[in-house]
XYZ file of C-alpha atoms in Angstrom:
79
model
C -175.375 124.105 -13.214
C -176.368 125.495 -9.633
C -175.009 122.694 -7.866
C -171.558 123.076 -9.558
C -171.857 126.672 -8.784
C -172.761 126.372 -5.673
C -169.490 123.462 -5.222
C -166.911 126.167 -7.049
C -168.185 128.653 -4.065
C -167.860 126.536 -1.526
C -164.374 125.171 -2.919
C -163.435 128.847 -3.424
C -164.351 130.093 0.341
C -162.239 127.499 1.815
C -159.339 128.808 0.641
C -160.123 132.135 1.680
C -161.966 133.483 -1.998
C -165.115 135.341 -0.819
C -166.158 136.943 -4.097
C -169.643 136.727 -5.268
C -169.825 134.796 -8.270
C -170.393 137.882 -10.652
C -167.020 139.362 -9.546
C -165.364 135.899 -10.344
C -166.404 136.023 -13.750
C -165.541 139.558 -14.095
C -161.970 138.763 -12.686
C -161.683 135.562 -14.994
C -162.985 137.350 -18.084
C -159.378 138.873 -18.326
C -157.872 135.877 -19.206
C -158.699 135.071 -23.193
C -157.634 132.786 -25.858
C -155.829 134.650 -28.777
C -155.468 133.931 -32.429
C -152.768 135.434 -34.530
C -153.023 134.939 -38.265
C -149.857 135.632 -40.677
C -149.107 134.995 -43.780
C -145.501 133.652 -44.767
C -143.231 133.922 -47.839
C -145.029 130.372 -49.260
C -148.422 132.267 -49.334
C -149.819 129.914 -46.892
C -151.646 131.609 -44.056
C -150.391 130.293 -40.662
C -152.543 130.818 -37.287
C -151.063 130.721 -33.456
C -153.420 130.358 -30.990
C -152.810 130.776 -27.259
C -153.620 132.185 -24.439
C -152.893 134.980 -22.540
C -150.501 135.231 -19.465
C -152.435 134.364 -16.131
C -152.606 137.616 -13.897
C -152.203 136.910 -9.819
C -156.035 136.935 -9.200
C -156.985 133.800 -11.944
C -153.718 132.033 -10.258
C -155.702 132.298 -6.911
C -158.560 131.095 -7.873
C -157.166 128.056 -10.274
C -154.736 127.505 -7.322
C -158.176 127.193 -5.076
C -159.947 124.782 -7.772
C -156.869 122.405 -8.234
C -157.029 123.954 -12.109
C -154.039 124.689 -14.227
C -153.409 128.345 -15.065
C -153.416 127.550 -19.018
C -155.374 124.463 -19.557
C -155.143 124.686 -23.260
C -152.247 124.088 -25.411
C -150.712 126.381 -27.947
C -151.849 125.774 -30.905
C -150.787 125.984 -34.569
C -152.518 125.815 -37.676
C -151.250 125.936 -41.627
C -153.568 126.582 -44.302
């Protein structure tokens, strides 16, 4: 886990991201996975999960990583 960290950082301060790595997870906590739950007119509960709309600073640094800014797919369920 420390090397990887310590590969992220390096990755990171090459393209100009200086922030220690407590501040990155701060910034990147702001970006979440949602789930919505609803029930329809057939009684069957139906659940949409997605997530949230990237803000500038997570584009930065997924930009810097070679990451996608939503790496997971929407995804819905029918019970």
């Amino acid at each position: 886990a420390y090397h990887l960290l310590c590969v992220i950082q390096r990755t990171l301060r090459e393209s100009g991201i200086r922030h220690h790595w407590a501040t990155l997870r701060t910034h990147l906590s702001g970006q979440v996975r949602v789930t919505t739950s609803m029930v329809n007119d057939k009684g069957q509960v139906i659940h949409i999960r997605h997530t949230s709309e990237p803000e500038p600073v997570h584009v930065k640094i997924y930009n810097a990583l070679g990451l996608p800014v939503r790496p997971l797919r929407r995804l819905t369920t029918i019970e």
